[in-house]
PDB file of C-alpha atoms in Angstrom:
ATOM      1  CA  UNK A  14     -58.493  13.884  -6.199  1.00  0.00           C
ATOM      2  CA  UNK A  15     -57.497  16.596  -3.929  1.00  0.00           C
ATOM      3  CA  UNK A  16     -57.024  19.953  -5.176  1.00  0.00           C
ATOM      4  CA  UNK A  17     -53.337  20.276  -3.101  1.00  0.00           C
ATOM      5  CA  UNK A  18     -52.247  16.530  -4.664  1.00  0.00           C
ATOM      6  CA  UNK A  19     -53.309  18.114  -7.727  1.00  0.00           C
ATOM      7  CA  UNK A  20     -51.024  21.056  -7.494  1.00  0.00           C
ATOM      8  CA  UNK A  21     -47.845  19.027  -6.558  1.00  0.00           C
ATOM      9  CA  UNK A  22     -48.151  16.640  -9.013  1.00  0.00           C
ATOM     10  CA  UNK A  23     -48.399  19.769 -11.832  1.00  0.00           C
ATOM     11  CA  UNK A  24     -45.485  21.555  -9.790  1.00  0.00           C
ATOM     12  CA  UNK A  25     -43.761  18.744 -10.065  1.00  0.00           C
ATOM     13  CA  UNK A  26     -44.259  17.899 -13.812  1.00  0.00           C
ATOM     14  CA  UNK A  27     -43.495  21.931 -14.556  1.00  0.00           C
ATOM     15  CA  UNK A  28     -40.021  21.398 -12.597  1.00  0.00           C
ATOM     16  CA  UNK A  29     -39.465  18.015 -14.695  1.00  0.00           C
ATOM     17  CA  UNK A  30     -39.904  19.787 -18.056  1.00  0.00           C
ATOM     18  CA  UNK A  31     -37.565  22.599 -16.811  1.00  0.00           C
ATOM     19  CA  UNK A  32     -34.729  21.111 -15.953  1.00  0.00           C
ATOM     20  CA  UNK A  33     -34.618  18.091 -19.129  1.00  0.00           C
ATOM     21  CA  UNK A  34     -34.889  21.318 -21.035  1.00  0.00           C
ATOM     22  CA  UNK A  35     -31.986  22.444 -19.064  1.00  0.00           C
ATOM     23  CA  UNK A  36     -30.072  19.033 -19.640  1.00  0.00           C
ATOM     24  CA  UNK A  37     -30.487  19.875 -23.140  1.00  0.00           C
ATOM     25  CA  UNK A  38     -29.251  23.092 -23.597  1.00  0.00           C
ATOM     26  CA  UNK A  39     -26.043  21.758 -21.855  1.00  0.00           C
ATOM     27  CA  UNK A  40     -25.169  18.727 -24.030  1.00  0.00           C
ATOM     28  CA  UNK A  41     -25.817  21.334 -27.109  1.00  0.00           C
ATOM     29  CA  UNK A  42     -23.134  23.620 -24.990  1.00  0.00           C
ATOM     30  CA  UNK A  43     -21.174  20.241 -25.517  1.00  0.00           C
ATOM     31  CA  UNK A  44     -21.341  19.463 -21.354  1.00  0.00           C
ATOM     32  CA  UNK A  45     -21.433  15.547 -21.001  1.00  0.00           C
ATOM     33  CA  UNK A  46     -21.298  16.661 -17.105  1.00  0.00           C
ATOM     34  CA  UNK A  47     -23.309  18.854 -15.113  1.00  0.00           C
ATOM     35  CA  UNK A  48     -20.424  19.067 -12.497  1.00  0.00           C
ATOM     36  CA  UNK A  49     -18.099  20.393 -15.240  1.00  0.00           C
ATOM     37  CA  UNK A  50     -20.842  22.928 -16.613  1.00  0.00           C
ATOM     38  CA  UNK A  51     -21.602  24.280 -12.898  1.00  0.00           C
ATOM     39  CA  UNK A  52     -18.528  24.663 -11.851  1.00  0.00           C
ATOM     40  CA  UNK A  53     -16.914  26.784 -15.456  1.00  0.00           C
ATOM     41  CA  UNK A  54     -19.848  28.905 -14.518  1.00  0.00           C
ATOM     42  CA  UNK A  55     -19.175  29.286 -10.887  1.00  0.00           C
ATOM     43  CA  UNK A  56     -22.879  27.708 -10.101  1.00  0.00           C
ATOM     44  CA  UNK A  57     -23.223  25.815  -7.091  1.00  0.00           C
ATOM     45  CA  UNK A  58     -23.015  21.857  -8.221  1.00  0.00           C
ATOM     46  CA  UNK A  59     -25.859  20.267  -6.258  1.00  0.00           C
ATOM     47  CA  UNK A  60     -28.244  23.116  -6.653  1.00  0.00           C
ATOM     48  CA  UNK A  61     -27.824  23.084 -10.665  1.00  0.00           C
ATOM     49  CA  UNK A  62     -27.591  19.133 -10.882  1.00  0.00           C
ATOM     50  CA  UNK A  63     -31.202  19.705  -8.577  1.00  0.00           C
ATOM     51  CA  UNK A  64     -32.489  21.837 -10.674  1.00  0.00           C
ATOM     52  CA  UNK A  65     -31.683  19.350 -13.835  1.00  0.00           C
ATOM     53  CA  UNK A  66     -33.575  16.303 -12.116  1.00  0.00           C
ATOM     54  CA  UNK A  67     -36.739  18.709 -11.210  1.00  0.00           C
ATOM     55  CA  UNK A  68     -36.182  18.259  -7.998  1.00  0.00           C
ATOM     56  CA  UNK A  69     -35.403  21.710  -7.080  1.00  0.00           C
ATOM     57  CA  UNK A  70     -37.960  24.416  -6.466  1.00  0.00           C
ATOM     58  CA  UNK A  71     -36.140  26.749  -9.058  1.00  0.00           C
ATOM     59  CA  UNK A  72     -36.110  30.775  -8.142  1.00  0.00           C
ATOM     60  CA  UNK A  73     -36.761  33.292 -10.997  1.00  0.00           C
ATOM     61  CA  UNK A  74     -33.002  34.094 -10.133  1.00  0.00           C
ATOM     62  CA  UNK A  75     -31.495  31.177 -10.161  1.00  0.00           C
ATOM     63  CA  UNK A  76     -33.255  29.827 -13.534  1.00  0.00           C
ATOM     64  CA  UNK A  77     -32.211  33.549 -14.780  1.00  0.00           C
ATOM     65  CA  UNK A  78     -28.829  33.215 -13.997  1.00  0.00           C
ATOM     66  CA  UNK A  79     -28.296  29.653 -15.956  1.00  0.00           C
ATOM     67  CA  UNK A  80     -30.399  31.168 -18.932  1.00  0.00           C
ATOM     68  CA  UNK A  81     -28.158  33.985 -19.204  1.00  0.00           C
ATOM     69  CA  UNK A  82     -25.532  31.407 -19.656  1.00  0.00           C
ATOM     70  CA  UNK A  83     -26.912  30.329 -23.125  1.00  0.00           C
ATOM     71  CA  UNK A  84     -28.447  33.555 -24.019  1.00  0.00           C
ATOM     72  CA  UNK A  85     -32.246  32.998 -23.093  1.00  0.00           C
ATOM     73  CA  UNK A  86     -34.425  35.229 -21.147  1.00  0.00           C
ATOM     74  CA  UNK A  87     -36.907  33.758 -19.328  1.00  0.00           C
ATOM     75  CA  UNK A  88     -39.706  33.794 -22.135  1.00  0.00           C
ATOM     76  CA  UNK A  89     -37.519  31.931 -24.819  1.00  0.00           C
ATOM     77  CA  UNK A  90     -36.647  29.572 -22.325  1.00  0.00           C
ATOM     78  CA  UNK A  91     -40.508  29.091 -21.627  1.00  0.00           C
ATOM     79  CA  UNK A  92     -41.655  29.274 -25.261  1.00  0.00           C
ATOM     80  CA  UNK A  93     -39.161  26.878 -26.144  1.00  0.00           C
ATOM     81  CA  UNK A  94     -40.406  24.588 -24.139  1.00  0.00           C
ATOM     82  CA  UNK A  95     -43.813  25.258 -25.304  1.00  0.00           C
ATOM     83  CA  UNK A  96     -43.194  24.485 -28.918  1.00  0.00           C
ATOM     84  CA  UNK A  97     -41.392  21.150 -27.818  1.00  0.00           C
ATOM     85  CA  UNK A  98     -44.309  19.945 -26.016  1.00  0.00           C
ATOM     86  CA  UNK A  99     -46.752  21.336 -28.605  1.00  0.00           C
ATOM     87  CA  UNK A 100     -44.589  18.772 -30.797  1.00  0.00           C
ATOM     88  CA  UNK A 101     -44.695  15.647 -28.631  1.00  0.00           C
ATOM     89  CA  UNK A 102     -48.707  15.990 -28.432  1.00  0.00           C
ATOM     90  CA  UNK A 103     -48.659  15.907 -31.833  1.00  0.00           C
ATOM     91  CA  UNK A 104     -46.374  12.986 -32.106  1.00  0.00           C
ATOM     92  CA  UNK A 105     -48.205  10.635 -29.537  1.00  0.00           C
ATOM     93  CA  UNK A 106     -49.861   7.843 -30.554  1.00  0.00           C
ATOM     94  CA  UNK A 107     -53.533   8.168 -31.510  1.00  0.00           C
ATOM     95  CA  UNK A 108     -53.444  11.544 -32.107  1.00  0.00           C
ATOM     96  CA  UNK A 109     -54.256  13.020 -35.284  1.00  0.00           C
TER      97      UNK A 109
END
């Protein structure tokens, strides 16, 4: 496989896990909408409902700016969602 494919596809999987971690730390904020959430906290609606569905290339700034909003800096954030996967792999099927 090529190399660049290769990159995208983990890219792509890294922006995935960030923003269905960011879908859950707005349902715990009790947000059933991400229209509602961006817009109490004056962030632009597409970009944040974007950066929810991984399809965003998320800045340091912008993903800084949303953490603030629940009280993470940028390493919680991260090493939450380490611990999370740590606990899927465990989880799967087959694995001991």
């Amino acid at each position: 496989m090529n190399s660049t494919v290769e990159e995208k596809d983990h890219l792509n999987g890294t922006l995935e896990l960030i923003g269905k971690k960011l879908l859950d730390l707005r349902k715990k904020k009790g947000y059933s909408s991400h229209a509602e959430f961006a817009s109490d906290f004056g962030l632009p609606r597409i970009q944040y409902w974007r950066m929810e569905k991984g399809k965003a290339n998320v800045t340091l700034k912008s993903l800084g700016k949303v953490l603030h909003i629940h009280g993470l800096t940028l390493e919680e954030f991260f090493m939450q969602i380490r611990k999370e996967r740590k606990k899927e792999t465990r989880m799967e099927p087959g694995r001991n």
